[in-house]
Amino acid sequence: MFQKKTLSLSIAMIAALGSSYVAVAQEEDQVEEIVVTGIRGSLTQALDVKRNNTQIVDAIVAEDIGKFPDNNVIESLQRVTGVQVTNRGSGETSGISIRGLTDINTTVNGRNIFTASGLAVALQDVPASLIKQVDVYKTRSASQIENGIAGSVDIKTQRPFDFDGQKFVVAARAINQEQADEIDPNISGLASNRWETGSGEFGALVNLSFAETNYRDQSITAGAMVPFATDDPVAPFGNYERIFLDHRDVNGVIDVIENPIWTPGLLDGLPNTPGSTVSVNGQPMEYILGRDAIFSSDFTGKRERSAANVSLQFAPNDTSEYTFEAFYNGYRNESFNSLLFSFADWWGSYANSPTAKADANIVLFEGTNIVKSRSVKDNWSFTSGDLTTGKTDSFVYALGGDWELTDNLKVKSEVVYQESTFESDFIAARFENARYGLNVDFNAGGGIPAFSFIDNPATTGLNEADVSDVANWRTAQLYDNANKNEGDAVTFTTDATYDADAGIFKQFNVGVRVDQRAAAESFSRQEGFNPNVAITDELAYINNGFFDGNADVPTTWAVANGYYLRSNADAMRAAYNLKKLELVESFNIDELTASAYVTTRYEAEVAGRTLDGEIGLRYTSSDTDMEFTDTASAAKEVYDDSASTTKVLPSLSLRYALTDDLYARLAYTETLRRPNFASLNSRIVYNEDVTGIGYGTAGGGNPDLKPTESQNYDFSLEWYFADASSLYGTLFKREIEGFVIDFRRQVQHETPAGEMGTYVLSQPYNASNGELTGLELGAVWFPENLPSVLDGFGIQASYTALESSQSTPITDSKGTIIETKTTDLFGVSDESYSVVLAYEKEKLGMRLSYAWRSEFLNNYEAALFANPLEVWRKPESSMDLQITYDVTDNLALTFDGTNLTEEIYQSYYGENGSTTNNFGSALYSRTFAIGARLTF
């Protein structure tokens, strides 16, 4: 069988590697055992994990105690082959996919952990300073938790028996978020020791972490597309009038026989070729596609994360060991969104004007009917000051033991209790007013819009276009929301391993896992309106320096100060004739999941070479009891539902040593994704039409959702051609059944006024199937015999190519499926790569990394508009730098930089619409950090 090798190095090899080493065994009759640290050491250990595992797995190993490579786990994972990251914002990167899929099972020390009512924990919530190693499993053993069709990420933390004796580490960093213009602290400390007692060996470890992040994200967005008449309309339309789904006369009576006049939410949108028409009372009328709005967001905030990990280990003898661990994760966030929003769809000023064409100043993109730029008269605008606070407290307690009952039989068992609560509240107030006019270019260059307000020439001595002047605003709505999500679980596991000599079968493993999970969510929602609240100096907030001068847009505007709103919430509610609401529980779920597995490790000699691997079978079942509250009804009626699933999941892995350094792997596995608890909530919420689109929206869950299932095929080759060097490639395929997608249809429902109204209802269904195939290539290379100045140079590189498809049913306005479209999977870039240049010599270690991914389908727009339904992201990239200098054996200084090229991240409508259909452009902070780490 393949055994993990202990790394033993001669003094000459130590000098050649140029790394830092610590001797951990000094016995005269033993070979000196060396622990390798630093960049090269961490990459070497990561390759050992990959080489010695029967599954296809990649690993990231901390360069030293308390020195994980990046600010958070996700930033490090972007350099793993097959991993793509996105959703950079709020001072960090938060989105991750493995081979294009985002459904990832996250575990800490093998335990499934979660936040509040969710099924997983956000990886960025685990402080990097607490992490020893991260393993990314791309294939699954039957012994591992079945959730997550994308793969599994296991985070390993330090334990006292990892060290020979006492160990103390203190680290501190000062991080500058450039756009926020703040210096943030990031501190951590580890204390560990182990003692021989009369009853056995005992070890204790405490690891603490605290990080504060001030952030500023800035974005400019061109609104959704809607159709407009031209300057040659068909009655009853006027010049450049917006074409709603119906048309009403001055008395509100529908006076167009076509209803709807056009179909919103089409996958490809309305046709954008010049001369395209809609029918109006049987006559063709040409239309153009303009945007309904333009808006800017200046999003600032402060986030705090604190964490504590306590690990106690006791080994009474050589055949048993007991571990108790407690893990706490705390999250505090306060974010303020300053929004400037202007409608760009008013037509009344031009409806009967003989100079409408000149006044509207409409310019189309060449060869299309899409509006590039225009002028708008008498447009309506508003600003919104939105403050959101969030608080999470999560606790995990685990007690387990490992016993070697005989020379061949080992058993381990563990009981875990965890509880997690997330509380948030949101308060916002709007200022609003009419403007004399607006000039807007929806794509002034590079996908970034430009806009400015026009001052009224008839108003002497006033600048009505100045949106930073509070005199040009009046108060409007107040929004007051709150949420509380809770979750807890008790999990019991037992695993047994029997080493056998039954022909080719060398080991048998069996295990059971029982998980009792509970989750609940509560909320409150209310809003009021008052146009006569005085805008005092305390109530108003005025930003400055928006978008860092990278766009021709207003750089300052006045909004309601969200911090003032929160501090004076009761007084603000009273001003809007509101009072604080109690939270209403929307659902309460209990789920019992029971799983059992059996695996066998096999080994044989084929053509003089070792063939080994694992065969496994996992049985899992879940019973879910659900209690929902009809919060929209006065009686708040509570009703029950239930669901159950059963699945048998086989797995097979094979590894063949073609040579001593060349391995081939083959794997077949089956995995599943259980629906989120919130998706099971069958309560439907109806939202009124607030923008004049013609109908409202509605959304709810679906208690009949089934798990998404995936059949997975993998083949890989790995060549370990030199010390700390490897070249590897993998071909893989995923066949996925039962993707959960939002299924949209138009429905009729009673409005608050007691009339029947039209709503677009979205509910999740297992309505789609997909397929994903791909190629991964990766390399780690530290060349030998380089000139002295280059000695210590290395490179780590990865490349991933993906091809995906997903069948998406398309419905008409009545909810009838009229066709099935084949689209890309959400979140899948066809290509991605990363390159890391590493240099390590004597006391200096440096790592410069660049990661890039191609464009990808991100989400669907609300099905209310004329643009293509798909929202795509433009290619994304990031360049980061880490430098470490060892002042002494115990003191290291660090410098880090992220997002060095200060990328602007952008999105657009439709697969080929990056020029004409640009949507959002976002500017995020670069960060620079200096730090010190003391070990003794």
PDB file of N, CA, C and O in Angstrom, residues 218-225 291-298 337-344 380-384 438 440-442 448-451 453 546-547 551 553-554 557 691 861 865 907 909 918-922:
ATOM      1  N   GLN A 218     -18.235  50.556  -4.571  1.00  0.00           N
ATOM      2  CA  GLN A 218     -18.932  51.584  -5.336  1.00  0.00           C
ATOM      3  C   GLN A 218     -19.355  51.015  -6.692  1.00  0.00           C
ATOM      4  O   GLN A 218     -18.548  50.360  -7.360  1.00  0.00           O
ATOM      5  N   SER A 219     -20.580  51.268  -7.055  1.00  0.00           N
ATOM      6  CA  SER A 219     -21.074  50.704  -8.312  1.00  0.00           C
ATOM      7  C   SER A 219     -21.994  51.688  -9.024  1.00  0.00           C
ATOM      8  O   SER A 219     -22.660  52.513  -8.397  1.00  0.00           O
ATOM      9  N   ILE A 220     -22.014  51.565 -10.342  1.00  0.00           N
ATOM     10  CA  ILE A 220     -22.903  52.338 -11.208  1.00  0.00           C
ATOM     11  C   ILE A 220     -23.643  51.346 -12.086  1.00  0.00           C
ATOM     12  O   ILE A 220     -23.021  50.448 -12.676  1.00  0.00           O
ATOM     13  N   THR A 221     -24.949  51.497 -12.180  1.00  0.00           N
ATOM     14  CA  THR A 221     -25.751  50.503 -12.880  1.00  0.00           C
ATOM     15  C   THR A 221     -26.720  51.174 -13.844  1.00  0.00           C
ATOM     16  O   THR A 221     -27.438  52.110 -13.460  1.00  0.00           O
ATOM     17  N   ALA A 222     -26.721  50.702 -15.083  1.00  0.00           N
ATOM     18  CA  ALA A 222     -27.743  51.095 -16.047  1.00  0.00           C
ATOM     19  C   ALA A 222     -28.948  50.191 -15.827  1.00  0.00           C
ATOM     20  O   ALA A 222     -28.816  48.974 -15.705  1.00  0.00           O
ATOM     21  N   GLY A 223     -30.132  50.790 -15.766  1.00  0.00           N
ATOM     22  CA  GLY A 223     -31.329  50.025 -15.427  1.00  0.00           C
ATOM     23  C   GLY A 223     -31.708  49.005 -16.477  1.00  0.00           C
ATOM     24  O   GLY A 223     -31.030  48.811 -17.495  1.00  0.00           O
ATOM     25  N   ALA A 224     -32.817  48.325 -16.210  1.00  0.00           N
ATOM     26  CA  ALA A 224     -33.311  47.301 -17.128  1.00  0.00           C
ATOM     27  C   ALA A 224     -33.881  47.937 -18.391  1.00  0.00           C
ATOM     28  O   ALA A 224     -34.238  49.112 -18.423  1.00  0.00           O
ATOM     29  N   MET A 225     -33.971  47.120 -19.457  1.00  0.00           N
ATOM     30  CA  MET A 225     -34.507  47.597 -20.731  1.00  0.00           C
ATOM     31  C   MET A 225     -36.036  47.475 -20.758  1.00  0.00           C
ATOM     32  O   MET A 225     -36.598  46.488 -20.294  1.00  0.00           O
ATOM     33  N   ARG A 291     -33.474  52.257 -21.318  1.00  0.00           N
ATOM     34  CA  ARG A 291     -33.367  51.827 -19.919  1.00  0.00           C
ATOM     35  C   ARG A 291     -34.402  52.578 -19.081  1.00  0.00           C
ATOM     36  O   ARG A 291     -34.739  53.722 -19.362  1.00  0.00           O
ATOM     37  N   ASP A 292     -34.855  51.895 -18.036  1.00  0.00           N
ATOM     38  CA  ASP A 292     -35.861  52.530 -17.189  1.00  0.00           C
ATOM     39  C   ASP A 292     -35.242  53.451 -16.146  1.00  0.00           C
ATOM     40  O   ASP A 292     -35.917  54.321 -15.603  1.00  0.00           O
ATOM     41  N   ALA A 293     -33.918  53.290 -15.863  1.00  0.00           N
ATOM     42  CA  ALA A 293     -33.320  54.069 -14.781  1.00  0.00           C
ATOM     43  C   ALA A 293     -31.803  54.056 -14.910  1.00  0.00           C
ATOM     44  O   ALA A 293     -31.222  53.323 -15.720  1.00  0.00           O
ATOM     45  N   ILE A 294     -31.170  54.873 -14.063  1.00  0.00           N
ATOM     46  CA  ILE A 294     -29.725  54.879 -13.881  1.00  0.00           C
ATOM     47  C   ILE A 294     -29.493  55.116 -12.394  1.00  0.00           C
ATOM     48  O   ILE A 294     -30.177  55.935 -11.770  1.00  0.00           O
ATOM     49  N   PHE A 295     -28.545  54.380 -11.800  1.00  0.00           N
ATOM     50  CA  PHE A 295     -28.353  54.575 -10.358  1.00  0.00           C
ATOM     51  C   PHE A 295     -26.932  54.248  -9.934  1.00  0.00           C
ATOM     52  O   PHE A 295     -26.215  53.492 -10.605  1.00  0.00           O
ATOM     53  N   SER A 296     -26.550  54.847  -8.805  1.00  0.00           N
ATOM     54  CA  SER A 296     -25.220  54.675  -8.231  1.00  0.00           C
ATOM     55  C   SER A 296     -25.358  54.249  -6.774  1.00  0.00           C
ATOM     56  O   SER A 296     -26.237  54.723  -6.062  1.00  0.00           O
ATOM     57  N   SER A 297     -24.445  53.386  -6.338  1.00  0.00           N
ATOM     58  CA  SER A 297     -24.449  52.901  -4.967  1.00  0.00           C
ATOM     59  C   SER A 297     -23.072  53.102  -4.354  1.00  0.00           C
ATOM     60  O   SER A 297     -22.056  52.680  -4.922  1.00  0.00           O
ATOM     61  N   ASP A 298     -23.047  53.746  -3.194  1.00  0.00           N
ATOM     62  CA  ASP A 298     -21.824  53.934  -2.426  1.00  0.00           C
ATOM     63  C   ASP A 298     -22.006  53.150  -1.121  1.00  0.00           C
ATOM     64  O   ASP A 298     -22.686  53.597  -0.205  1.00  0.00           O
ATOM     65  N   ASN A 337     -25.669  51.777   2.839  1.00  0.00           N
ATOM     66  CA  ASN A 337     -25.740  51.938   1.388  1.00  0.00           C
ATOM     67  C   ASN A 337     -26.329  53.302   1.064  1.00  0.00           C
ATOM     68  O   ASN A 337     -27.463  53.600   1.429  1.00  0.00           O
ATOM     69  N   SER A 338     -25.553  54.127   0.370  1.00  0.00           N
ATOM     70  CA  SER A 338     -26.000  55.441  -0.087  1.00  0.00           C
ATOM     71  C   SER A 338     -26.331  55.318  -1.564  1.00  0.00           C
ATOM     72  O   SER A 338     -25.438  55.175  -2.401  1.00  0.00           O
ATOM     73  N   LEU A 339     -27.615  55.360  -1.882  1.00  0.00           N
ATOM     74  CA  LEU A 339     -28.095  55.089  -3.236  1.00  0.00           C
ATOM     75  C   LEU A 339     -28.642  56.356  -3.872  1.00  0.00           C
ATOM     76  O   LEU A 339     -29.471  57.052  -3.276  1.00  0.00           O
ATOM     77  N   LEU A 340     -28.184  56.649  -5.086  1.00  0.00           N
ATOM     78  CA  LEU A 340     -28.730  57.726  -5.911  1.00  0.00           C
ATOM     79  C   LEU A 340     -29.409  57.080  -7.110  1.00  0.00           C
ATOM     80  O   LEU A 340     -28.755  56.404  -7.914  1.00  0.00           O
ATOM     81  N   PHE A 341     -30.720  57.291  -7.248  1.00  0.00           N
ATOM     82  CA  PHE A 341     -31.514  56.599  -8.266  1.00  0.00           C
ATOM     83  C   PHE A 341     -32.315  57.626  -9.052  1.00  0.00           C
ATOM     84  O   PHE A 341     -32.997  58.474  -8.472  1.00  0.00           O
ATOM     85  N   SER A 342     -32.249  57.529 -10.383  1.00  0.00           N
ATOM     86  CA  SER A 342     -33.061  58.397 -11.228  1.00  0.00           C
ATOM     87  C   SER A 342     -33.753  57.575 -12.302  1.00  0.00           C
ATOM     88  O   SER A 342     -33.116  56.750 -12.973  1.00  0.00           O
ATOM     89  N   PHE A 343     -35.046  57.772 -12.435  1.00  0.00           N
ATOM     90  CA  PHE A 343     -35.767  57.159 -13.546  1.00  0.00           C
ATOM     91  C   PHE A 343     -35.335  57.828 -14.852  1.00  0.00           C
ATOM     92  O   PHE A 343     -35.050  59.027 -14.895  1.00  0.00           O
ATOM     93  N   ALA A 344     -35.292  57.024 -15.898  1.00  0.00           N
ATOM     94  CA  ALA A 344     -34.895  57.535 -17.206  1.00  0.00           C
ATOM     95  C   ALA A 344     -35.925  57.141 -18.261  1.00  0.00           C
ATOM     96  O   ALA A 344     -35.593  56.966 -19.428  1.00  0.00           O
ATOM     97  N   TRP A 380     -38.049  61.781 -12.492  1.00  0.00           N
ATOM     98  CA  TRP A 380     -38.201  61.641 -11.049  1.00  0.00           C
ATOM     99  C   TRP A 380     -36.971  60.926 -10.500  1.00  0.00           C
ATOM    100  O   TRP A 380     -36.451  59.996 -11.118  1.00  0.00           O
ATOM    101  N   SER A 381     -36.498  61.358  -9.342  1.00  0.00           N
ATOM    102  CA  SER A 381     -35.313  60.740  -8.750  1.00  0.00           C
ATOM    103  C   SER A 381     -35.497  60.619  -7.251  1.00  0.00           C
ATOM    104  O   SER A 381     -36.323  61.297  -6.648  1.00  0.00           O
ATOM    105  N   PHE A 382     -34.727  59.731  -6.668  1.00  0.00           N
ATOM    106  CA  PHE A 382     -34.731  59.599  -5.211  1.00  0.00           C
ATOM    107  C   PHE A 382     -33.362  59.115  -4.746  1.00  0.00           C
ATOM    108  O   PHE A 382     -32.571  58.576  -5.524  1.00  0.00           O
ATOM    109  N   THR A 383     -33.095  59.327  -3.470  1.00  0.00           N
ATOM    110  CA  THR A 383     -31.932  58.725  -2.828  1.00  0.00           C
ATOM    111  C   THR A 383     -32.434  57.895  -1.658  1.00  0.00           C
ATOM    112  O   THR A 383     -33.535  58.123  -1.133  1.00  0.00           O
ATOM    113  N   SER A 384     -31.637  56.934  -1.270  1.00  0.00           N
ATOM    114  CA  SER A 384     -32.012  56.072  -0.153  1.00  0.00           C
ATOM    115  C   SER A 384     -30.792  55.840   0.721  1.00  0.00           C
ATOM    116  O   SER A 384     -29.719  55.478   0.224  1.00  0.00           O
ATOM    117  N   LEU A 438     -32.355  65.188 -17.271  1.00  0.00           N
ATOM    118  CA  LEU A 438     -31.255  64.244 -17.099  1.00  0.00           C
ATOM    119  C   LEU A 438     -30.625  63.966 -18.449  1.00  0.00           C
ATOM    120  O   LEU A 438     -31.321  63.685 -19.425  1.00  0.00           O
ATOM    121  N   VAL A 440     -28.052  61.227 -20.032  1.00  0.00           N
ATOM    122  CA  VAL A 440     -27.484  59.941 -19.651  1.00  0.00           C
ATOM    123  C   VAL A 440     -26.943  59.217 -20.877  1.00  0.00           C
ATOM    124  O   VAL A 440     -27.579  59.192 -21.940  1.00  0.00           O
ATOM    125  N   ASP A 441     -25.741  58.680 -20.730  1.00  0.00           N
ATOM    126  CA  ASP A 441     -25.131  57.783 -21.713  1.00  0.00           C
ATOM    127  C   ASP A 441     -24.991  56.439 -21.005  1.00  0.00           C
ATOM    128  O   ASP A 441     -24.204  56.306 -20.065  1.00  0.00           O
ATOM    129  N   PHE A 442     -25.753  55.468 -21.447  1.00  0.00           N
ATOM    130  CA  PHE A 442     -25.782  54.196 -20.734  1.00  0.00           C
ATOM    131  C   PHE A 442     -24.503  53.395 -20.889  1.00  0.00           C
ATOM    132  O   PHE A 442     -24.263  52.463 -20.116  1.00  0.00           O
ATOM    133  N   ILE A 448     -19.119  51.499 -18.719  1.00  0.00           N
ATOM    134  CA  ILE A 448     -19.414  52.373 -17.594  1.00  0.00           C
ATOM    135  C   ILE A 448     -20.323  53.505 -18.051  1.00  0.00           C
ATOM    136  O   ILE A 448     -19.989  54.237 -18.985  1.00  0.00           O
ATOM    137  N   PRO A 449     -21.475  53.686 -17.416  1.00  0.00           N
ATOM    138  CA  PRO A 449     -22.386  54.763 -17.812  1.00  0.00           C
ATOM    139  C   PRO A 449     -21.864  56.136 -17.388  1.00  0.00           C
ATOM    140  O   PRO A 449     -20.952  56.259 -16.560  1.00  0.00           O
ATOM    141  N   ALA A 450     -22.482  57.152 -17.936  1.00  0.00           N
ATOM    142  CA  ALA A 450     -22.256  58.540 -17.521  1.00  0.00           C
ATOM    143  C   ALA A 450     -23.624  59.218 -17.455  1.00  0.00           C
ATOM    144  O   ALA A 450     -24.491  58.966 -18.292  1.00  0.00           O
ATOM    145  N   PHE A 451     -23.807  60.072 -16.434  1.00  0.00           N
ATOM    146  CA  PHE A 451     -25.062  60.815 -16.370  1.00  0.00           C
ATOM    147  C   PHE A 451     -24.869  62.071 -15.537  1.00  0.00           C
ATOM    148  O   PHE A 451     -23.965  62.163 -14.694  1.00  0.00           O
ATOM    149  N   PHE A 453     -27.416  65.662 -14.079  1.00  0.00           N
ATOM    150  CA  PHE A 453     -28.704  66.331 -14.024  1.00  0.00           C
ATOM    151  C   PHE A 453     -28.594  67.732 -14.639  1.00  0.00           C
ATOM    152  O   PHE A 453     -27.542  68.376 -14.577  1.00  0.00           O
ATOM    153  N   PHE A 546     -16.983  59.767  -5.024  1.00  0.00           N
ATOM    154  CA  PHE A 546     -17.550  58.520  -5.521  1.00  0.00           C
ATOM    155  C   PHE A 546     -16.838  58.022  -6.772  1.00  0.00           C
ATOM    156  O   PHE A 546     -16.531  58.779  -7.683  1.00  0.00           O
ATOM    157  N   PHE A 547     -16.579  56.744  -6.825  1.00  0.00           N
ATOM    158  CA  PHE A 547     -15.994  55.988  -7.940  1.00  0.00           C
ATOM    159  C   PHE A 547     -14.578  56.446  -8.283  1.00  0.00           C
ATOM    160  O   PHE A 547     -14.089  56.184  -9.382  1.00  0.00           O
ATOM    161  N   ALA A 551     -15.465  57.672 -13.465  1.00  0.00           N
ATOM    162  CA  ALA A 551     -16.701  57.745 -14.240  1.00  0.00           C
ATOM    163  C   ALA A 551     -17.227  59.179 -14.211  1.00  0.00           C
ATOM    164  O   ALA A 551     -17.044  59.906 -13.229  1.00  0.00           O
ATOM    165  N   VAL A 553     -19.992  60.835 -13.527  1.00  0.00           N
ATOM    166  CA  VAL A 553     -21.260  60.737 -12.820  1.00  0.00           C
ATOM    167  C   VAL A 553     -21.185  61.660 -11.605  1.00  0.00           C
ATOM    168  O   VAL A 553     -20.102  62.105 -11.225  1.00  0.00           O
ATOM    169  N   PRO A 554     -22.319  61.963 -10.969  1.00  0.00           N
ATOM    170  CA  PRO A 554     -22.243  62.741  -9.714  1.00  0.00           C
ATOM    171  C   PRO A 554     -21.375  62.019  -8.694  1.00  0.00           C
ATOM    172  O   PRO A 554     -21.510  60.809  -8.480  1.00  0.00           O
ATOM    173  N   TRP A 557     -23.825  63.182  -3.185  1.00  0.00           N
ATOM    174  CA  TRP A 557     -25.268  63.390  -3.118  1.00  0.00           C
ATOM    175  C   TRP A 557     -25.729  63.244  -1.665  1.00  0.00           C
ATOM    176  O   TRP A 557     -24.992  62.728  -0.803  1.00  0.00           O
ATOM    177  N   THR A 691     -42.899  50.419  -9.540  1.00  0.00           N
ATOM    178  CA  THR A 691     -42.200  51.177 -10.584  1.00  0.00           C
ATOM    179  C   THR A 691     -43.066  51.413 -11.805  1.00  0.00           C
ATOM    180  O   THR A 691     -42.582  51.917 -12.813  1.00  0.00           O
ATOM    181  N   GLU A 861     -32.421  37.916 -14.356  1.00  0.00           N
ATOM    182  CA  GLU A 861     -33.089  39.159 -13.963  1.00  0.00           C
ATOM    183  C   GLU A 861     -34.556  38.855 -13.637  1.00  0.00           C
ATOM    184  O   GLU A 861     -35.107  37.823 -14.055  1.00  0.00           O
ATOM    185  N   PHE A 865     -38.956  42.659 -17.670  1.00  0.00           N
ATOM    186  CA  PHE A 865     -38.382  43.636 -18.579  1.00  0.00           C
ATOM    187  C   PHE A 865     -38.176  43.054 -19.975  1.00  0.00           C
ATOM    188  O   PHE A 865     -38.470  41.894 -20.245  1.00  0.00           O
ATOM    189  N   SER A 907     -21.046  43.509 -15.234  1.00  0.00           N
ATOM    190  CA  SER A 907     -22.042  42.545 -15.667  1.00  0.00           C
ATOM    191  C   SER A 907     -22.843  43.132 -16.820  1.00  0.00           C
ATOM    192  O   SER A 907     -22.801  44.342 -17.079  1.00  0.00           O
ATOM    193  N   TYR A 909     -26.452  42.117 -19.748  1.00  0.00           N
ATOM    194  CA  TYR A 909     -27.586  41.269 -20.094  1.00  0.00           C
ATOM    195  C   TYR A 909     -27.270  40.469 -21.350  1.00  0.00           C
ATOM    196  O   TYR A 909     -26.816  41.024 -22.358  1.00  0.00           O
ATOM    197  N   ASN A 918     -24.820  46.517 -21.364  1.00  0.00           N
ATOM    198  CA  ASN A 918     -24.075  46.616 -20.110  1.00  0.00           C
ATOM    199  C   ASN A 918     -25.029  46.882 -18.948  1.00  0.00           C
ATOM    200  O   ASN A 918     -26.039  47.573 -19.071  1.00  0.00           O
ATOM    201  N   PHE A 919     -24.674  46.339 -17.799  1.00  0.00           N
ATOM    202  CA  PHE A 919     -25.552  46.456 -16.627  1.00  0.00           C
ATOM    203  C   PHE A 919     -24.812  47.158 -15.485  1.00  0.00           C
ATOM    204  O   PHE A 919     -24.879  48.365 -15.357  1.00  0.00           O
ATOM    205  N   GLY A 920     -24.048  46.437 -14.675  1.00  0.00           N
ATOM    206  CA  GLY A 920     -23.403  47.047 -13.521  1.00  0.00           C
ATOM    207  C   GLY A 920     -21.896  47.119 -13.657  1.00  0.00           C
ATOM    208  O   GLY A 920     -21.268  46.287 -14.308  1.00  0.00           O
ATOM    209  N   SER A 921     -21.286  48.136 -13.021  1.00  0.00           N
ATOM    210  CA  SER A 921     -19.838  48.280 -12.935  1.00  0.00           C
ATOM    211  C   SER A 921     -19.502  48.586 -11.479  1.00  0.00           C
ATOM    212  O   SER A 921     -20.042  49.537 -10.907  1.00  0.00           O
ATOM    213  N   ALA A 922     -18.617  47.777 -10.880  1.00  0.00           N
ATOM    214  CA  ALA A 922     -18.331  47.898  -9.457  1.00  0.00           C
ATOM    215  C   ALA A 922     -16.830  48.051  -9.222  1.00  0.00           C
ATOM    216  O   ALA A 922     -16.022  47.348  -9.835  1.00  0.00           O
TER     217      ALA A 922
END
